[in-house]
Amino acid sequence: MKELARVTIAHLPTPVEELPRLTKALGGPKLLVKRDDQTGLAFGGNKTRKLEYLVAEAQSHGAKTLITAGAIQSNHCRQTVAAARRAGMDCILVLSGEAPEMPEANTYLDLLLGAELVWTSLEARGNTLNQTYQEAEAAGRYPFLIPYGGSSPVGAAAYAYAVRELMAQGVDADWIVFATSSGGTQAGMVAGKELFGFRGQVLGISIDEEAAKFRGMVTELAKDVTKLLDNAKDITIDDVLVNDDYLGGGYAVMGDAECEAIQLFARHEGLLVDPVYTGRAAAGMIDLIRKDFFKADETVLFWHTGGQPALFAEKYLRKILG
Ligand SMILES: *Cc1c(COP(=O)(O)O)cnc(C)c1O
């Protein structure tokens, strides 16, 4: 097994906790949570694990400026600028959306952390990102491009190692359920399951993509991760379980289901999930429990990927408060 170069930023291992009151309220199965919302970098989240390896990769290229892109409330962008600061680098974020009059939640934190923001439309984002990179290079800023969501094979490998971490904690689970979007977290977990022999199933709740399109991409990325860390393993599309029944009103649109999940987690367990990712995945998991998708004697581990700063965005808190 290859150990990729990393910088140590995250607080690892993240804790695993039981959710007995939520388990009881929903009538089982047994629920656990893996607290990757507590990775410790500027409010944490799953991108911190990936960035440990991506920043090391950037340093090996002599980079001085990290550049990445995301949506206006991107958790990935917030953690990228924080990681850049920890590594003594600059950071340019290409954000899709309108520059807000009053930056809030993640965008506020991006600015607090000293990110340079470049605003663009979703359609133009790829071009703007390339242009931003070229300008930084021409200006002698030694840029390094962090892929969308940190989901290159190197970034995704962090979640293969995370499965090893979970196993070393002595945690056994029949299912791992989590929010999947750019696919790196899932690809890493699928690779990690194969590489380290984790027995449970890895089920991604899709946030914004139809499964038919998404699963092939995650399969390829998972294969790349196994190739990077070991010999290529025989990963097939059947290993990539994605449920796309919970896309709701689309990306970053919090509906009643997400709102209910946020309240259930908060009021039964004092645990905060977010409006965009973990709230949607939690809503999907709750619905699957209500439909008896899991067996009563199974253990389901909800892998919390973070995102809580978005709870402070006005449009969400207004709806949550009712
Ligand atoms: C980015 C993100 C995800 C999705 O992870 P991917 O690796 O992009 O699939 C899930 N939850 C939160 C809070 C995120 O910020």
Tab-separated table of C-alpha atoms and ligand atoms in Angstrom:
chain	number	residue	atom	x	y	z
A	1	MET	CA	0.000	0.000	0.000
A	2	LYS	CA	1.399	3.349	-1.003
A	3	GLU	CA	1.251	6.214	1.519
A	4	LEU	CA	0.857	9.449	-0.434
A	5	ALA	CA	2.637	12.589	0.756
A	6	ARG	CA	0.426	14.650	3.033
A	7	VAL	CA	0.524	17.715	5.210
A	8	THR	CA	-1.113	17.208	8.596
A	9	ILE	CA	-4.015	19.590	9.010
A	10	ALA	CA	-7.041	17.517	9.973
A	11	HIS	CA	-7.886	16.334	13.480
A	12	LEU	CA	-7.805	12.579	12.925
A	13	PRO	CA	-9.249	10.133	13.627
A	14	THR	CA	-12.602	11.876	13.698
A	15	PRO	CA	-14.902	10.496	16.409
A	16	VAL	CA	-17.616	7.912	15.834
A	17	GLU	CA	-20.686	8.436	18.002
A	18	GLU	CA	-23.938	6.592	18.549
A	19	LEU	CA	-27.275	8.238	17.824
A	20	PRO	CA	-29.538	6.371	20.271
A	21	ARG	CA	-32.349	8.946	20.490
A	22	LEU	CA	-32.608	9.335	16.732
A	23	THR	CA	-32.473	5.553	16.337
A	24	LYS	CA	-35.387	5.254	18.771
A	25	ALA	CA	-37.391	8.060	17.217
A	26	LEU	CA	-37.127	6.436	13.796
A	27	GLY	CA	-37.700	2.874	15.104
A	28	GLY	CA	-34.215	1.558	14.151
A	29	PRO	CA	-31.847	0.420	12.584
A	30	LYS	CA	-28.934	1.282	14.883
A	31	LEU	CA	-27.467	4.615	13.791
A	32	LEU	CA	-23.871	5.812	14.152
A	33	VAL	CA	-22.241	9.005	12.947
A	34	LYS	CA	-18.634	9.575	11.823
A	35	ARG	CA	-17.834	13.181	12.614
A	36	ASP	CA	-15.951	14.497	9.571
A	37	ASP	CA	-17.687	17.779	10.276
A	38	GLN	CA	-15.054	17.938	13.043
A	39	THR	CA	-11.910	17.731	10.896
A	40	GLY	CA	-10.890	20.975	12.555
A	41	LEU	CA	-9.974	23.365	9.742
A	42	ALA	CA	-12.079	26.566	9.747
A	43	PHE	CA	-15.295	24.708	10.675
A	44	GLY	CA	-14.112	21.479	9.069
A	45	GLY	CA	-15.746	19.103	6.629
A	46	ASN	CA	-14.759	16.386	4.207
A	47	LYS	CA	-12.594	18.569	1.937
A	48	THR	CA	-10.018	18.925	4.718
A	49	ARG	CA	-9.017	15.270	4.367
A	50	LYS	CA	-8.570	15.653	0.613
A	51	LEU	CA	-6.653	18.906	1.012
A	52	GLU	CA	-4.005	17.249	3.179
A	53	TYR	CA	-2.905	15.350	0.084
A	54	LEU	CA	-3.664	18.068	-2.469
A	55	VAL	CA	-1.631	20.690	-0.603
A	56	ALA	CA	1.296	18.245	-0.379
A	57	GLU	CA	0.965	17.704	-4.130
A	58	ALA	CA	0.899	21.482	-4.703
A	59	GLN	CA	4.005	21.917	-2.538
A	60	SER	CA	5.829	19.232	-4.510
A	61	HIS	CA	5.258	21.420	-7.595
A	62	GLY	CA	6.593	24.499	-5.813
A	63	ALA	CA	3.163	26.157	-5.803
A	64	LYS	CA	2.548	29.460	-4.051
A	65	THR	CA	-1.102	30.010	-4.938
A	66	LEU	CA	-4.009	27.556	-4.767
A	67	ILE	CA	-6.820	28.093	-7.242
A	68	THR	CA	-10.141	26.308	-7.183
A	69	ALA	CA	-13.788	26.819	-8.092
A	70	GLY	CA	-17.200	26.172	-6.600
A	71	ALA	CA	-20.688	27.428	-5.925
A	72	ILE	CA	-21.321	30.583	-3.931
A	73	GLN	CA	-21.695	28.702	-0.608
A	74	SER	CA	-18.955	26.175	-1.394
A	75	ASN	CA	-17.546	24.379	1.643
A	76	HIS	CA	-14.749	23.122	-0.567
A	77	CYS	CA	-13.670	26.689	-1.350
A	78	ARG	CA	-13.767	27.722	2.328
A	79	GLN	CA	-11.584	24.783	3.351
A	80	THR	CA	-9.240	25.344	0.395
A	81	VAL	CA	-8.466	28.936	1.369
A	82	ALA	CA	-7.998	27.885	5.002
A	83	ALA	CA	-5.619	25.088	3.922
A	84	ALA	CA	-3.728	27.552	1.721
A	85	ARG	CA	-3.259	29.807	4.752
A	86	ARG	CA	-2.015	26.918	6.861
A	87	ALA	CA	0.533	26.189	4.115
A	88	GLY	CA	1.535	29.848	3.723
A	89	MET	CA	0.001	30.144	0.283
A	90	ASP	CA	-2.344	32.565	-1.450
A	91	CYS	CA	-5.726	31.405	-2.687
A	92	ILE	CA	-7.964	32.472	-5.555
A	93	LEU	CA	-11.545	31.173	-5.609
A	94	VAL	CA	-13.665	31.201	-8.761
A	95	LEU	CA	-17.260	31.286	-7.528
A	96	SER	CA	-20.360	30.866	-9.654
A	97	GLY	CA	-23.154	33.263	-8.834
A	98	GLU	CA	-23.733	36.957	-8.250
A	99	ALA	CA	-21.326	38.808	-6.001
A	100	PRO	CA	-23.508	39.333	-2.915
A	101	GLU	CA	-24.027	42.787	-1.505
A	102	MET	CA	-23.595	41.372	1.995
A	103	PRO	CA	-21.397	38.254	2.002
A	104	GLU	CA	-22.687	35.652	4.436
A	105	ALA	CA	-21.854	32.202	5.785
A	106	ASN	CA	-19.145	30.512	3.670
A	107	THR	CA	-18.585	33.547	1.428
A	108	TYR	CA	-18.011	35.713	4.481
A	109	LEU	CA	-15.502	33.147	5.775
A	110	ASP	CA	-13.734	33.049	2.372
A	111	LEU	CA	-13.198	36.799	2.650
A	112	LEU	CA	-12.204	36.600	6.313
A	113	LEU	CA	-9.587	34.000	5.369
A	114	GLY	CA	-8.267	36.370	2.720
A	115	ALA	CA	-9.326	34.611	-0.461
A	116	GLU	CA	-9.311	36.563	-3.703
A	117	LEU	CA	-12.768	36.010	-5.195
A	118	VAL	CA	-13.516	35.899	-8.916
A	119	TRP	CA	-17.237	35.867	-9.765
A	120	THR	CA	-18.562	34.131	-12.843
A	121	SER	CA	-21.607	32.303	-14.158
A	122	LEU	CA	-22.000	28.539	-13.873
A	123	GLU	CA	-21.707	28.186	-17.664
A	124	ALA	CA	-18.529	30.267	-17.869
A	125	ARG	CA	-16.908	28.812	-14.761
A	126	GLY	CA	-14.540	26.430	-16.548
A	127	ASN	CA	-13.270	29.151	-18.868
A	128	THR	CA	-12.946	31.682	-16.075
A	129	LEU	CA	-10.997	29.142	-14.039
A	130	ASN	CA	-8.539	28.531	-16.902
A	131	GLN	CA	-8.143	32.233	-17.507
A	132	THR	CA	-7.579	32.899	-13.799
A	133	TYR	CA	-4.926	30.193	-13.738
A	134	GLN	CA	-3.131	31.601	-16.774
A	135	GLU	CA	-3.151	35.118	-15.371
A	136	ALA	CA	-1.711	33.902	-12.063
A	137	GLU	CA	0.980	31.986	-13.894
A	138	ALA	CA	1.881	34.977	-16.045
A	139	ALA	CA	2.095	37.081	-12.877
A	140	GLY	CA	4.653	34.671	-11.387
A	141	ARG	CA	2.342	33.456	-8.627
A	142	TYR	CA	3.086	29.730	-9.124
A	143	PRO	CA	-0.553	28.616	-9.179
A	144	PHE	CA	-1.754	25.077	-8.549
A	145	LEU	CA	-5.215	24.047	-9.653
A	146	ILE	CA	-7.231	22.135	-7.065
A	147	PRO	CA	-9.983	20.295	-8.971
A	148	TYR	CA	-13.668	20.928	-8.356
A	149	GLY	CA	-14.541	19.399	-4.970
A	150	GLY	CA	-10.923	18.282	-4.562
A	151	SER	CA	-11.937	15.173	-6.470
A	152	SER	CA	-8.803	14.134	-8.319
A	153	PRO	CA	-7.394	10.658	-7.617
A	154	VAL	CA	-4.970	12.210	-5.095
A	155	GLY	CA	-7.780	14.052	-3.266
A	156	ALA	CA	-10.140	11.083	-3.371
A	157	ALA	CA	-7.419	8.801	-1.976
A	158	ALA	CA	-7.930	10.563	1.368
A	159	TYR	CA	-11.257	8.749	1.679
A	160	ALA	CA	-9.682	5.370	0.977
A	161	TYR	CA	-7.394	6.047	3.937
A	162	ALA	CA	-10.460	7.247	5.890
A	163	VAL	CA	-12.042	3.796	5.518
A	164	ARG	CA	-8.853	2.317	6.955
A	165	GLU	CA	-9.158	4.815	9.832
A	166	LEU	CA	-12.753	3.734	10.491
A	167	MET	CA	-11.736	0.064	10.569
A	168	ALA	CA	-8.860	0.840	12.948
A	169	GLN	CA	-11.450	2.422	15.271
A	170	GLY	CA	-13.043	-1.012	15.489
A	171	VAL	CA	-16.278	0.219	13.955
A	172	ASP	CA	-18.422	-2.309	12.194
A	173	ALA	CA	-21.344	-1.162	10.061
A	174	ASP	CA	-23.541	-2.744	7.434
A	175	TRP	CA	-23.979	0.530	5.613
A	176	ILE	CA	-22.138	3.807	5.212
A	177	VAL	CA	-24.542	6.546	4.085
A	178	PHE	CA	-23.379	10.038	3.084
A	179	ALA	CA	-23.854	12.971	0.709
A	180	THR	CA	-22.201	12.543	-2.687
A	181	SER	CA	-21.684	15.332	-5.192
A	182	SER	CA	-18.364	15.699	-7.021
A	183	GLY	CA	-17.752	12.005	-6.302
A	184	GLY	CA	-14.327	12.060	-4.671
A	185	THR	CA	-15.554	11.047	-1.246
A	186	GLN	CA	-17.500	8.125	-2.656
A	187	ALA	CA	-14.746	7.025	-5.051
A	188	GLY	CA	-12.266	7.025	-2.173
A	189	MET	CA	-14.592	5.033	0.070
A	190	VAL	CA	-15.304	2.486	-2.661
A	191	ALA	CA	-11.568	2.120	-3.273
A	192	GLY	CA	-10.920	1.909	0.476
A	193	LYS	CA	-13.560	-0.793	0.917
A	194	GLU	CA	-11.805	-2.852	-1.748
A	195	LEU	CA	-8.239	-2.121	-0.628
A	196	PHE	CA	-8.787	-2.670	3.097
A	197	GLY	CA	-11.606	-5.232	3.018
A	198	PHE	CA	-14.368	-3.224	4.688
A	199	ARG	CA	-17.437	-5.438	4.809
A	200	GLY	CA	-20.278	-2.866	4.776
A	201	GLN	CA	-21.954	-1.281	1.756
A	202	VAL	CA	-21.131	2.257	0.665
A	203	LEU	CA	-24.302	4.144	-0.312
A	204	GLY	CA	-24.074	7.699	-1.638
A	205	ILE	CA	-27.142	9.921	-1.527
A	206	SER	CA	-26.820	12.095	-4.605
A	207	ILE	CA	-27.113	15.826	-4.017
A	208	ASP	CA	-27.303	17.101	-7.581
A	209	GLU	CA	-26.700	14.414	-10.220
A	210	GLU	CA	-28.690	11.599	-11.718
A	211	ALA	CA	-27.233	8.234	-10.773
A	212	ALA	CA	-27.063	6.930	-14.347
A	213	LYS	CA	-24.594	9.643	-15.317
A	214	PHE	CA	-22.741	9.847	-12.041
A	215	ARG	CA	-21.958	6.201	-11.270
A	216	GLY	CA	-19.687	5.684	-14.284
A	217	MET	CA	-17.616	8.721	-13.337
A	218	VAL	CA	-17.251	7.560	-9.714
A	219	THR	CA	-16.302	4.054	-10.890
A	220	GLU	CA	-13.476	5.438	-13.044
A	221	LEU	CA	-12.250	7.661	-10.218
A	222	ALA	CA	-12.331	4.749	-7.748
A	223	LYS	CA	-10.280	2.652	-10.192
A	224	ASP	CA	-7.764	5.489	-10.464
A	225	VAL	CA	-7.489	5.614	-6.665
A	226	THR	CA	-6.758	1.881	-6.385
A	227	LYS	CA	-4.171	2.212	-9.160
A	228	LEU	CA	-2.535	5.103	-7.358
A	229	LEU	CA	-2.358	3.319	-3.989
A	230	ASP	CA	-1.852	-0.290	-4.957
A	231	ASN	CA	-2.387	-2.519	-7.918
A	232	ALA	CA	-5.493	-1.764	-9.918
A	233	LYS	CA	-8.428	-3.546	-8.279
A	234	ASP	CA	-11.387	-4.931	-10.050
A	235	ILE	CA	-13.879	-2.190	-9.258
A	236	THR	CA	-17.064	-2.229	-11.305
A	237	ILE	CA	-20.085	0.008	-11.525
A	238	ASP	CA	-21.936	-2.462	-9.278
A	239	ASP	CA	-19.693	-1.342	-6.405
A	240	VAL	CA	-20.914	2.242	-6.762
A	241	LEU	CA	-24.308	2.539	-5.061
A	242	VAL	CA	-25.982	5.889	-5.638
A	243	ASN	CA	-29.522	6.854	-4.711
A	244	ASP	CA	-30.831	9.836	-6.667
A	245	ASP	CA	-34.374	9.900	-5.272
A	246	TYR	CA	-33.658	12.963	-3.139
A	247	LEU	CA	-32.525	15.624	-5.619
A	248	GLY	CA	-35.535	17.667	-4.501
A	249	GLY	CA	-35.671	21.196	-5.871
A	250	GLY	CA	-32.081	20.999	-7.147
A	251	TYR	CA	-28.676	22.011	-5.834
A	252	ALA	CA	-28.742	24.210	-2.728
A	253	VAL	CA	-32.547	24.380	-2.661
A	254	MET	CA	-33.637	23.362	0.834
A	255	GLY	CA	-37.065	21.730	0.803
A	256	ASP	CA	-39.322	20.419	3.564
A	257	ALA	CA	-37.494	17.066	3.715
A	258	GLU	CA	-34.099	18.662	4.356
A	259	CYS	CA	-35.665	21.031	6.868
A	260	GLU	CA	-37.258	18.144	8.784
A	261	ALA	CA	-33.977	16.199	8.814
A	262	ILE	CA	-32.059	19.216	10.127
A	263	GLN	CA	-34.598	19.606	12.937
A	264	LEU	CA	-34.691	15.879	13.794
A	265	PHE	CA	-30.907	15.630	14.084
A	266	ALA	CA	-30.727	18.851	16.087
A	267	ARG	CA	-33.553	18.109	18.491
A	268	HIS	CA	-32.860	14.427	19.155
A	269	GLU	CA	-29.070	14.478	19.191
A	270	GLY	CA	-27.866	18.086	19.382
A	271	LEU	CA	-26.173	17.392	16.063
A	272	LEU	CA	-26.146	19.952	13.272
A	273	VAL	CA	-26.463	18.936	9.622
A	274	ASP	CA	-26.453	21.441	6.781
A	275	PRO	CA	-29.100	22.604	4.285
A	276	VAL	CA	-27.254	21.642	1.072
A	277	TYR	CA	-25.442	18.326	1.592
A	278	THR	CA	-25.736	16.518	4.907
A	279	GLY	CA	-29.342	17.635	5.475
A	280	ARG	CA	-30.309	16.181	2.107
A	281	ALA	CA	-28.393	12.951	2.736
A	282	ALA	CA	-29.956	12.723	6.207
A	283	ALA	CA	-33.413	13.249	4.710
A	284	GLY	CA	-32.716	10.444	2.239
A	285	MET	CA	-31.505	8.143	4.991
A	286	ILE	CA	-34.579	8.920	7.117
A	287	ASP	CA	-36.880	8.183	4.191
A	288	LEU	CA	-35.065	4.898	3.504
A	289	ILE	CA	-35.473	3.953	7.190
A	290	ARG	CA	-39.192	4.740	7.026
A	291	LYS	CA	-39.468	2.539	3.928
A	292	ASP	CA	-37.676	-0.353	5.723
A	293	PHE	CA	-34.832	-0.304	3.220
A	294	PHE	CA	-32.433	-1.323	6.012
A	295	LYS	CA	-32.989	-4.440	8.130
A	296	ALA	CA	-33.954	-3.830	11.761
A	297	ASP	CA	-30.799	-5.514	13.082
A	298	GLU	CA	-28.412	-3.659	10.771
A	299	THR	CA	-26.076	-0.821	11.732
A	300	VAL	CA	-26.068	2.277	9.555
A	301	LEU	CA	-23.199	4.745	9.823
A	302	PHE	CA	-24.010	8.264	8.667
A	303	TRP	CA	-20.711	9.771	7.527
A	304	HIS	CA	-21.107	13.461	8.357
A	305	THR	CA	-19.245	15.467	5.725
A	306	GLY	CA	-19.696	18.922	7.302
A	307	GLY	CA	-21.191	22.026	5.719
A	308	GLN	CA	-22.721	23.643	8.815
A	309	PRO	CA	-21.669	27.245	8.002
A	310	ALA	CA	-24.466	27.317	5.394
A	311	LEU	CA	-26.953	27.115	8.294
A	312	PHE	CA	-26.173	30.808	8.821
A	313	ALA	CA	-27.161	31.879	5.307
A	314	GLU	CA	-30.301	33.978	5.674
A	315	LYS	CA	-32.458	32.106	3.162
A	316	TYR	CA	-31.966	28.862	5.079
A	317	LEU	CA	-32.276	30.114	8.625
A	318	ARG	CA	-35.514	31.895	7.783
A	319	LYS	CA	-37.042	28.642	6.562
A	320	ILE	CA	-35.676	26.567	9.427
A	321	LEU	CA	-37.091	28.966	11.993
A	322	GLY	CA	-40.420	28.840	10.133
B	1	LIG	C1	-18.322	18.617	-0.965
B	1	LIG	C2	-19.269	18.112	0.059
B	1	LIG	C3	-19.872	16.844	-0.072
B	1	LIG	C4	-19.679	15.965	-1.269
B	1	LIG	O1	-18.411	15.389	-1.345
B	1	LIG	P1	-17.850	15.002	-2.787
B	1	LIG	O2	-16.537	14.397	-2.515
B	1	LIG	O3	-17.768	16.279	-3.564
B	1	LIG	O4	-18.815	14.065	-3.415
B	1	LIG	C5	-20.698	16.405	0.940
B	1	LIG	N1	-20.951	17.174	2.009
B	1	LIG	C6	-20.414	18.390	2.172
B	1	LIG	C7	-20.757	19.167	3.378
B	1	LIG	C8	-19.545	18.902	1.197
B	1	LIG	O5	-19.014	20.127	1.357
